[in-house]
């Protein structure tokens, strides 16, 4: 059986982009008779707020996107992450933000920095008097996988990603580790999420392999863009669900979104459950979804 999930971060209200991802994850699972899980990704205590958690439940219900089970909150799973962290090859990193900035060139494609490995071979006598972050010591693996929507993806992890952080200096585990442990332990078979996470997936697959977990099927859905091609972000207040709810009912919102995403030919109101019978991944466009001002 297919087991899928939504994994929203409670760092703000849902946005049209999150709604689209949730709709796609839901349609994929429900159209194939699978099980849908909800996981609140409150890993980062500085950014997560209880009011946003409550709003996520309410907004998903309002949209008609239901779930069968809720997974444990990430903030409650530190011991589990510690256990899996201890099984991985890691080293302490004492680099400050400034040092990271000056020593590591931004990656050409998305501005992400590739860690040059400054602390990888430090001997304990070279350790600094401050609490380190912990990085994974990558090998030379080239990770290749087939994304259900984007096709073949290949990444040389050390060259294109670099030894990434698994635990921050404040003790918070990295999203990359938490998401792998949570999806694997939750027996998730299908991960549907935004295309902005496509470049993180090889690093996550490497963790799956190191920890002996089964790798799920991935589908990275297109991002929403303005007519000029600029990525729409959470800053676009008009596309925040609290604003959208004041202007339309859920059927109208889903109908317009499905139309813009080319899942339907007309923008008529429709419920998610009525989109299910015609849903197939082959019909989903890989191109960014253009949202104009009068959505
Ligand atoms: N929590 C992430 C987000 O809200 C999604 C992570 C994932 O689906 O793996 O963007």
XYZ file of C-alpha atoms and ligand atoms in Angstrom:
305
model
C 0.000 0.000 0.000
C 1.116 3.537 -0.743
C 1.844 5.610 2.341
C 2.249 9.320 1.706
C 2.506 12.355 3.920
C 2.174 16.113 4.220
C 5.003 17.629 6.236
C 4.245 21.314 6.850
C 6.516 23.520 8.956
C 4.561 25.638 11.460
C 6.616 28.756 10.843
C 3.753 30.684 9.278
C 0.310 30.268 7.751
C -0.049 28.056 4.689
C 0.582 29.710 1.373
C -0.741 28.840 -2.085
C 2.496 26.919 -2.751
C 2.033 24.750 0.359
C -1.607 24.231 -0.569
C -0.570 22.989 -3.998
C 1.989 20.574 -2.539
C -0.537 19.281 -0.003
C -3.152 18.856 -2.740
C -0.750 16.872 -4.944
C 0.403 14.643 -2.084
C -3.222 14.031 -1.135
C -4.406 13.351 -4.701
C -1.584 10.921 -5.331
C -2.360 8.914 -2.190
C -6.129 9.070 -2.364
C -6.330 8.261 -6.084
C -4.379 5.068 -5.382
C -6.256 4.066 -2.212
C -3.235 4.738 -0.001
C -2.784 6.031 3.521
C -2.122 9.705 4.236
C -0.035 10.833 7.190
C 0.397 14.330 8.604
C 3.649 15.373 10.220
C 4.138 18.762 11.821
C 7.771 19.691 11.223
C 8.390 21.769 14.339
C 12.071 20.863 14.424
C 13.309 24.413 14.763
C 12.096 25.797 18.111
C 12.950 29.357 17.087
C 10.623 29.313 14.089
C 7.752 27.042 15.120
C 4.652 28.465 16.777
C 1.663 26.723 18.375
C -0.775 29.085 16.674
C 0.533 27.991 13.276
C 0.194 24.311 14.202
C -3.456 24.874 15.090
C -3.964 26.828 11.868
C -2.490 23.987 9.773
C -5.068 21.508 11.137
C -7.885 23.948 10.554
C -6.737 24.990 7.078
C -6.223 21.419 5.836
C -9.715 20.501 7.066
C -11.172 23.589 5.413
C -9.484 22.600 2.136
C -10.927 19.070 2.344
C -7.467 17.476 2.610
C -7.844 14.837 5.291
C -5.292 12.488 6.823
C -5.534 9.040 8.345
C -2.922 9.364 11.066
C -0.748 11.998 12.570
C 2.972 11.316 13.002
C 4.766 12.450 16.176
C 5.940 16.051 16.367
C 9.612 16.405 15.466
C 10.228 18.435 18.621
C 9.467 15.246 20.611
C 11.923 13.001 18.784
C 15.372 14.235 19.805
C 16.332 10.861 21.321
C 15.525 9.064 18.094
C 17.553 11.512 16.022
C 20.445 11.180 18.501
C 20.393 7.423 18.048
C 20.571 7.605 14.245
C 23.066 10.469 14.339
C 25.404 8.261 16.403
C 25.419 5.648 13.616
C 26.731 8.063 10.996
C 30.289 9.188 10.236
C 30.446 12.747 11.606
C 32.935 15.338 12.781
C 32.676 18.541 14.824
C 32.768 21.797 12.903
C 33.880 24.974 14.679
C 33.546 27.354 11.739
C 31.761 30.599 12.507
C 29.195 32.054 10.137
C 31.789 34.539 8.856
C 34.380 31.842 8.302
C 31.858 29.793 6.361
C 30.994 32.794 4.290
C 34.550 33.670 3.333
C 35.940 30.130 2.832
C 33.173 28.563 0.774
C 32.088 29.615 -2.660
C 28.353 29.655 -3.341
C 27.208 26.814 -5.521
C 26.557 27.949 -9.061
C 23.012 26.643 -9.434
C 21.169 27.904 -6.361
C 23.535 29.962 -4.226
C 23.902 27.209 -1.633
C 27.446 26.956 -0.281
C 29.428 23.758 -0.613
C 31.422 23.200 2.576
C 35.125 23.006 1.758
C 35.841 20.535 4.566
C 37.813 22.993 6.752
C 37.206 21.055 10.017
C 37.141 17.560 8.537
C 40.665 16.576 9.532
C 41.148 18.568 12.734
C 42.881 16.711 15.526
C 41.338 17.112 19.014
C 44.188 19.474 19.955
C 42.931 21.841 17.261
C 39.350 21.918 18.589
C 38.149 25.383 19.562
C 36.665 26.479 22.866
C 33.109 26.628 21.597
C 30.274 24.208 21.061
C 30.580 22.752 17.583
C 28.018 21.906 14.970
C 28.356 18.358 13.619
C 28.791 17.544 9.964
C 28.511 14.298 8.105
C 31.762 12.999 6.596
C 30.628 12.135 3.085
C 32.325 9.579 0.883
C 32.698 10.036 -2.873
C 29.270 8.619 -3.671
C 27.451 9.711 -6.769
C 23.758 9.428 -6.016
C 21.353 8.737 -8.824
C 17.608 8.397 -8.487
C 14.494 8.598 -10.589
C 12.037 11.301 -9.562
C 8.475 10.392 -10.497
C 7.976 13.791 -12.116
C 11.437 15.208 -12.890
C 13.062 11.994 -14.157
C 16.684 11.023 -13.588
C 18.680 13.086 -11.092
C 22.411 12.555 -10.521
C 24.536 14.314 -7.944
C 28.130 13.948 -6.824
C 27.513 14.651 -3.174
C 30.926 15.830 -2.023
C 31.402 18.104 -5.010
C 27.906 19.492 -5.292
C 26.668 19.446 -1.729
C 29.642 19.046 0.599
C 29.707 17.669 4.154
C 26.418 18.970 5.432
C 25.343 19.770 8.971
C 23.527 17.042 10.879
C 23.336 18.800 14.216
C 23.525 22.521 14.837
C 25.696 23.938 17.600
C 22.529 24.620 19.638
C 21.773 20.877 19.572
C 18.913 21.031 17.062
C 19.127 18.232 14.492
C 19.114 19.145 10.822
C 16.021 18.775 8.692
C 17.952 16.381 6.405
C 18.393 13.866 9.214
C 14.966 14.312 10.812
C 13.044 13.961 7.563
C 14.848 10.738 6.645
C 14.352 9.154 10.093
C 10.709 10.230 10.266
C 9.738 9.069 6.791
C 11.620 5.779 7.135
C 10.299 4.966 10.621
C 6.807 5.964 9.498
C 7.125 3.470 6.582
C 6.405 6.284 4.107
C 6.652 4.927 0.555
C 5.966 8.130 -1.376
C 7.304 11.640 -0.751
C 5.550 14.444 -2.642
C 6.991 17.911 -2.029
C 8.056 21.142 -3.698
C 10.756 21.273 -6.350
C 12.847 23.508 -4.073
C 13.749 20.328 -2.170
C 14.877 18.358 -5.217
C 18.520 19.327 -4.695
C 18.420 18.047 -1.066
C 17.112 14.657 -2.069
C 20.446 13.026 -3.056
C 21.850 13.929 0.385
C 18.771 12.393 1.984
C 19.061 9.264 -0.160
C 22.671 8.911 0.998
C 21.398 9.005 4.606
C 18.731 6.398 3.809
C 21.442 4.141 2.436
C 23.851 4.698 5.334
C 21.141 3.954 7.878
C 19.893 0.870 6.029
C 16.449 2.328 5.292
C 14.309 1.661 2.230
C 14.301 4.703 -0.093
C 10.777 5.977 -0.949
C 9.558 7.149 -4.354
C 9.953 10.917 -4.754
C 7.797 13.364 -6.693
C 8.976 16.987 -6.680
C 6.110 19.180 -7.798
C 6.576 22.464 -9.683
C 6.898 25.734 -7.828
C 4.515 28.655 -8.273
C 5.882 31.658 -10.126
C 4.710 35.156 -11.064
C 4.155 35.904 -14.782
C 7.733 37.291 -14.938
C 9.106 33.944 -13.742
C 9.968 35.107 -10.219
C 9.291 32.461 -7.582
C 6.271 33.301 -5.416
C 7.159 33.240 -1.769
C 5.562 33.501 1.624
C 5.996 37.246 1.391
C 3.159 37.414 -1.138
C 0.434 38.215 1.355
C -2.366 37.846 -1.205
C -1.527 34.177 -1.551
C -1.562 33.500 2.175
C -4.424 31.185 3.101
C -5.842 33.632 5.649
C -6.269 36.164 2.854
C -7.540 33.623 0.301
C -10.162 32.355 2.769
C -11.653 35.831 2.955
C -12.196 35.918 -0.767
C -13.279 32.433 -1.793
C -14.561 29.133 -0.545
C -12.412 26.001 -0.594
C -14.006 24.635 -3.789
C -13.241 27.880 -5.602
C -9.659 27.889 -4.413
C -9.055 24.241 -5.367
C -10.775 24.766 -8.730
C -8.586 27.755 -9.635
C -5.427 26.050 -8.436
C -6.178 22.872 -10.405
C -6.827 25.001 -13.477
C -3.564 26.977 -13.142
C -1.707 23.707 -12.602
C -3.294 22.384 -15.808
C -5.002 19.531 -14.008
C -8.300 20.795 -15.486
C -9.384 22.878 -18.454
C -11.740 25.169 -16.557
C -11.429 27.056 -13.257
C -14.825 25.900 -11.919
C -15.117 25.173 -8.220
C -14.342 21.583 -7.303
C -13.623 19.577 -4.167
C -10.330 17.683 -3.859
C -12.236 14.397 -3.711
C -13.817 15.112 -7.095
C -10.380 15.687 -8.642
C -9.289 12.239 -7.521
C -10.880 10.101 -10.191
C -9.046 11.793 -13.056
C -5.747 12.230 -11.264
C -2.673 10.660 -12.781
C 0.972 11.731 -12.461
C 1.306 11.572 -16.267
C -1.050 14.551 -16.491
C 0.941 16.725 -14.105
C 3.058 19.424 -15.716
C 6.728 19.755 -14.779
C 6.814 23.426 -15.712
C 6.513 26.082 -12.989
C 2.898 27.127 -12.416
C 2.228 30.730 -13.359
C -0.065 32.597 -10.980
C -1.147 36.046 -12.062
C -2.336 38.970 -9.955
C -6.008 38.159 -10.143
C -5.841 34.609 -8.821
N 8.609 20.964 6.075
C 8.999 21.234 4.724
C 8.251 22.445 4.225
O 7.256 22.841 4.798
C 8.702 20.081 3.793
C 9.643 18.967 3.960
C 9.357 17.736 3.128
O 8.261 17.593 2.579
O 10.249 16.890 3.095
O 8.683 23.031 3.255
